[in-house]
Coordinates of N, CA, C and O in Angstrom, one line a residue:
M1 N -81.4 -22.9 150.7 CA -80.9 -23.9 151.5 C -79.3 -23.9 151.8 O -78.7 -23.8 150.8
G2 N -78.9 -23.7 153.1 CA -77.7 -23.5 153.3 C -77.1 -25.0 154.0 O -77.7 -25.8 154.4
I3 N -75.7 -24.8 153.8 CA -75.1 -26.0 154.6 C -74.2 -25.6 155.7 O -73.5 -24.4 155.7
V4 N -74.2 -26.3 156.7 CA -73.4 -26.0 157.9 C -72.3 -26.9 158.0 O -72.5 -28.3 157.7
A5 N -71.2 -26.6 158.6 CA -70.0 -27.7 159.1 C -70.1 -27.7 160.4 O -70.2 -27.0 161.3
V6 N -70.4 -29.1 160.9 CA -70.6 -29.5 162.0 C -69.3 -30.5 162.5 O -68.9 -31.3 161.8
K7 N -69.1 -30.3 163.8 CA -68.1 -31.0 164.4 C -68.7 -31.7 165.9 O -69.1 -30.8 166.5
I8 N -68.7 -33.0 165.8 CA -69.2 -33.7 166.8 C -68.1 -34.5 167.6 O -67.3 -35.3 167.1
K9 N -68.1 -34.6 169.1 CA -67.3 -35.4 169.7 C -67.7 -36.7 170.1 O -68.9 -36.5 170.8
L10 N -67.4 -37.8 169.9 CA -67.9 -39.0 170.4 C -67.0 -39.5 171.4 O -65.7 -39.9 171.1
M11 N -67.5 -39.8 172.7 CA -66.7 -40.3 173.7 C -66.9 -41.8 174.0 O -68.0 -42.1 174.0
P12 N -65.8 -42.6 173.7 CA -66.0 -44.1 174.0 C -66.0 -44.5 175.3 O -65.8 -43.7 176.3
A13 N -66.7 -45.6 175.4 CA -67.0 -45.9 176.9 C -65.7 -46.3 177.7 O -65.5 -46.1 179.0
S14 N -64.6 -46.8 177.0 CA -63.4 -47.0 177.8 C -62.5 -47.0 176.6 O -62.5 -46.9 175.6
P15 N -61.1 -47.1 177.4 CA -59.9 -47.0 176.5 C -59.8 -48.2 175.3 O -59.0 -48.2 174.3
D16 N -60.3 -49.3 175.9 CA -60.2 -50.5 175.0 C -61.3 -50.5 173.9 O -61.2 -51.6 173.2
T17 N -62.2 -49.5 173.9 CA -63.2 -49.7 172.9 C -62.5 -49.5 171.4 O -61.7 -48.7 171.2
N18 N -63.1 -50.3 170.4 CA -62.5 -50.2 169.2 C -63.2 -49.0 168.5 O -64.4 -49.0 167.9
L19 N -62.2 -48.3 168.3 CA -62.6 -46.7 167.7 C -63.0 -46.9 166.2 O -63.8 -46.3 165.6
K20 N -62.3 -47.8 165.5 CA -62.4 -48.1 163.9 C -64.0 -48.4 163.8 O -64.8 -48.1 162.7
K21 N -64.6 -49.5 164.7 CA -65.9 -49.8 164.5 C -66.8 -48.8 164.8 O -67.9 -48.5 163.9
I22 N -66.5 -47.8 165.7 CA -67.5 -46.6 165.9 C -67.5 -45.9 164.7 O -68.4 -45.3 164.2
E23 N -66.3 -45.7 164.4 CA -66.2 -44.6 162.9 C -67.0 -45.2 161.7 O -67.6 -44.5 161.0
E24 N -66.9 -46.5 161.7 CA -67.8 -47.2 160.4 C -69.1 -47.0 160.6 O -69.7 -46.7 159.9
Q25 N -69.6 -47.2 161.9 CA -70.9 -47.1 162.2 C -71.5 -45.7 162.1 O -72.8 -45.3 161.6
A26 N -70.6 -44.9 162.6 CA -71.0 -43.5 162.6 C -71.2 -42.9 161.1 O -72.2 -42.3 160.7
K27 N -70.5 -43.3 160.3 CA -70.2 -42.9 158.8 C -71.7 -43.5 158.2 O -72.2 -42.8 157.6
K28 N -72.0 -44.6 158.5 CA -73.3 -45.3 157.7 C -74.5 -44.5 158.4 O -75.3 -44.1 157.7
D29 N -74.5 -44.3 159.9 CA -75.6 -43.3 160.3 C -75.8 -42.0 159.6 O -76.8 -41.5 159.3
L30 N -74.6 -41.3 159.5 CA -74.7 -39.9 159.1 C -75.0 -39.9 157.9 O -75.8 -39.1 157.4
E31 N -74.5 -40.7 156.9 CA -74.7 -40.7 155.3 C -76.4 -41.3 155.4 O -77.0 -40.6 154.3
A32 N -76.9 -42.0 156.0 CA -78.2 -42.4 156.1 C -79.3 -41.5 156.3 O -80.3 -41.3 155.7
L33 N -78.7 -40.4 157.1 CA -79.4 -39.2 157.6 C -79.4 -38.1 156.6 O -79.9 -37.1 157.0
G34 N -78.3 -37.9 155.9 CA -78.2 -37.0 154.7 C -76.8 -36.1 155.1 O -76.7 -35.2 154.3
G35 N -76.2 -36.6 155.8 CA -74.9 -35.9 156.2 C -74.0 -36.2 154.9 O -73.9 -37.2 154.3
K36 N -72.9 -35.4 154.8 CA -71.8 -35.4 153.6 C -70.6 -35.2 154.0 O -70.2 -34.5 155.0
N37 N -69.6 -36.0 153.3 CA -68.2 -35.6 153.5 C -67.7 -35.8 155.0 O -66.8 -34.8 155.4
P38 N -67.8 -36.8 155.6 CA -67.5 -37.1 157.0 C -66.0 -37.3 156.9 O -65.5 -38.0 156.2
S39 N -65.4 -36.9 158.0 CA -64.1 -37.1 158.3 C -63.8 -37.3 159.7 O -64.5 -36.8 160.5
F40 N -62.7 -38.1 160.0 CA -62.4 -38.5 161.7 C -61.3 -38.1 161.9 O -60.3 -38.4 161.3
T41 N -61.2 -37.6 163.2 CA -59.7 -37.5 163.7 C -60.0 -38.1 165.2 O -60.9 -38.0 165.8
Q42 N -58.8 -38.3 165.9 CA -58.9 -38.7 167.3 C -58.1 -37.7 168.2 O -57.2 -37.2 167.7
E43 N -58.8 -37.4 169.3 CA -58.2 -36.3 170.3 C -57.8 -37.3 171.5 O -58.7 -37.6 172.2
P44 N -56.7 -37.1 171.9 CA -56.3 -37.8 173.4 C -57.1 -37.1 174.4 O -56.9 -35.8 174.4
I45 N -57.7 -37.9 175.5 CA -58.2 -37.2 176.6 C -57.5 -37.5 177.7 O -56.9 -36.2 178.5
A46 N -57.3 -38.7 178.4 CA -56.3 -38.9 179.2 C -56.3 -40.5 179.5 O -57.2 -41.1 179.1
F47 N -55.0 -40.9 180.1 CA -54.9 -42.4 180.6 C -55.3 -43.4 179.2 O -55.9 -44.4 179.5
G48 N -54.8 -42.8 178.0 CA -54.9 -43.8 176.9 C -56.5 -43.5 176.4 O -56.7 -44.5 175.5
L49 N -57.5 -42.8 176.8 CA -58.7 -42.6 176.3 C -58.6 -41.7 175.2 O -58.1 -40.5 175.5
N50 N -59.0 -41.9 174.0 CA -59.2 -41.0 172.8 C -60.7 -41.0 172.5 O -61.5 -41.8 172.3
A51 N -61.0 -39.5 172.1 CA -62.3 -39.3 171.7 C -62.1 -39.1 170.2 O -61.1 -38.9 169.7
I52 N -63.2 -39.5 169.4 CA -63.4 -39.3 168.2 C -63.9 -38.3 167.9 O -65.2 -37.8 168.2
I53 N -63.5 -37.3 166.9 CA -63.9 -36.0 166.3 C -64.3 -36.3 165.0 O -63.7 -36.6 164.1
L54 N -65.8 -36.1 164.6 CA -66.3 -36.3 163.5 C -66.8 -34.7 162.8 O -67.3 -33.9 163.6
F55 N -66.2 -34.6 161.8 CA -66.5 -33.5 161.1 C -67.3 -33.7 159.8 O -66.8 -34.7 159.1
F56 N -68.4 -33.0 159.3 CA -69.1 -33.3 158.3 C -70.0 -32.0 157.8 O -70.1 -31.2 158.4
A57 N -70.5 -32.1 156.7 CA -71.5 -31.1 156.1 C -72.8 -31.5 156.3 O -73.2 -32.8 156.2
W58 N -73.8 -30.7 156.7 CA -75.0 -31.0 157.2 C -76.0 -29.7 156.7 O -75.7 -28.6 156.6
S59 N -77.2 -30.0 156.1 CA -78.2 -29.1 155.8 C -78.9 -28.4 156.7 O -79.3 -29.2 157.7
E60 N -78.7 -27.1 156.8 CA -79.2 -26.3 158.1 C -80.8 -26.4 158.3 O -81.1 -26.2 159.2
E61 N -81.3 -26.9 157.3 CA -82.9 -27.4 157.3 C -83.0 -28.3 158.4 O -84.3 -28.5 159.0
K62 N -82.3 -29.4 158.4 CA -82.5 -30.5 159.4 C -81.9 -30.3 160.7 O -80.9 -29.5 160.9
E63 N -82.6 -30.9 161.6 CA -82.3 -31.0 163.1 C -81.3 -31.9 163.3 O -81.2 -33.1 162.7
L64 N -80.3 -31.6 164.3 CA -79.2 -32.7 164.4 C -79.6 -33.6 165.5 O -78.9 -34.4 165.9
E65 N -80.9 -33.3 166.2 CA -81.2 -34.2 167.4 C -81.4 -35.7 166.9 O -80.9 -36.8 167.7
R66 N -81.6 -35.9 165.9 CA -82.1 -37.3 165.2 C -80.5 -38.1 165.0 O -80.4 -39.2 165.3
L67 N -79.7 -37.2 164.5 CA -78.4 -37.8 164.2 C -77.6 -37.9 165.8 O -77.0 -39.1 165.7
E68 N -77.7 -37.1 166.5 CA -77.2 -37.2 167.8 C -77.7 -38.5 168.7 O -76.8 -39.3 169.2
A69 N -78.9 -38.7 168.5 CA -79.6 -39.8 169.1 C -79.2 -41.3 168.4 O -78.9 -42.2 169.0
S70 N -78.9 -41.2 167.2 CA -78.5 -42.4 166.4 C -77.1 -42.7 166.6 O -76.7 -43.7 166.9
L71 N -76.2 -41.6 166.7 CA -74.7 -42.0 167.4 C -74.7 -42.4 168.6 O -73.7 -43.0 169.0
G72 N -75.5 -41.8 169.4 CA -75.6 -42.2 170.8 C -75.8 -43.7 171.1 O -75.4 -44.5 172.0
R73 N -76.5 -44.3 170.3 CA -76.9 -45.6 170.1 C -75.9 -46.6 169.8 O -75.9 -47.9 169.8
I74 N -74.7 -46.2 169.1 CA -73.7 -47.1 168.7 C -73.0 -47.8 169.8 O -72.6 -47.0 170.9
I75 N -72.7 -48.9 169.8 CA -72.2 -49.9 170.9 C -70.8 -49.3 170.9 O -69.9 -49.0 170.2
G76 N -70.5 -48.8 172.3 CA -69.2 -48.4 172.7 C -69.0 -46.9 172.8 O -68.1 -46.3 173.4
V77 N -70.2 -46.1 172.5 CA -70.1 -44.7 172.5 C -70.8 -44.5 173.8 O -71.9 -44.7 174.2
K78 N -70.0 -43.5 174.8 CA -70.6 -43.2 176.1 C -71.3 -42.0 175.9 O -72.5 -41.6 176.7
S79 N -70.9 -41.0 175.1 CA -71.7 -39.7 175.0 C -71.4 -39.0 173.8 O -70.2 -39.3 173.1
V80 N -72.1 -38.0 173.2 CA -72.2 -37.5 171.8 C -72.3 -35.9 172.2 O -73.2 -35.4 173.0
Q81 N -71.4 -35.0 171.6 CA -71.5 -33.7 172.2 C -71.1 -32.8 170.7 O -70.1 -33.1 170.1
V82 N -72.1 -32.0 170.4 CA -71.8 -31.1 169.3 C -70.8 -29.9 169.8 O -71.1 -29.4 170.9
I83 N -69.7 -30.0 169.3 CA -68.5 -28.9 169.8 C -68.6 -27.6 168.8 O -67.8 -26.7 169.2
D84 N -68.8 -27.8 167.7 CA -68.8 -26.8 166.7 C -69.9 -26.9 165.5 O -70.1 -27.9 165.1
M85 N -70.4 -25.8 165.2 CA -71.4 -25.7 164.2 C -71.2 -24.3 163.5 O -71.7 -23.2 164.1
R86 N -71.0 -24.3 162.2 CA -71.0 -22.9 161.5 C -71.4 -23.1 160.1 O -71.3 -24.0 159.5
R87 N -72.0 -21.8 159.6 CA -72.4 -22.0 158.2 C -71.3 -21.9 157.2 O -70.2 -21.3 157.5
A88 N -71.3 -22.9 156.3 CA -70.3 -23.1 155.3 C -70.4 -22.2 154.2 O -71.7 -21.9 153.7
F89 N -69.5 -21.7 153.5 CA -69.4 -20.8 152.4 C -68.8 -21.5 151.2 O -67.8 -22.2 151.5
G90 N -69.2 -21.3 149.9 CA -68.5 -21.8 148.9 C -69.1 -22.4 148.1 O -69.5 -23.1 147.4

């Protein structure tokens, strides 16, 4: 059983969207589906809009589609995109 490091970009619906609430719900959804060690950063996009970058550990036996669907249902999230996924060593 291997572990992969995954990075997902969550795009909010508008610059006024509460990013903290999105992060809190994303952490709950991720941990409920078996993700570990979530961390969040924000990436400026344009005109005051910031994307949330979610970085976490995931079992490579599990498919990410269920998590992506769950994250996409969070109020205020416009889109979900996996931007990096690589096998973790250590």
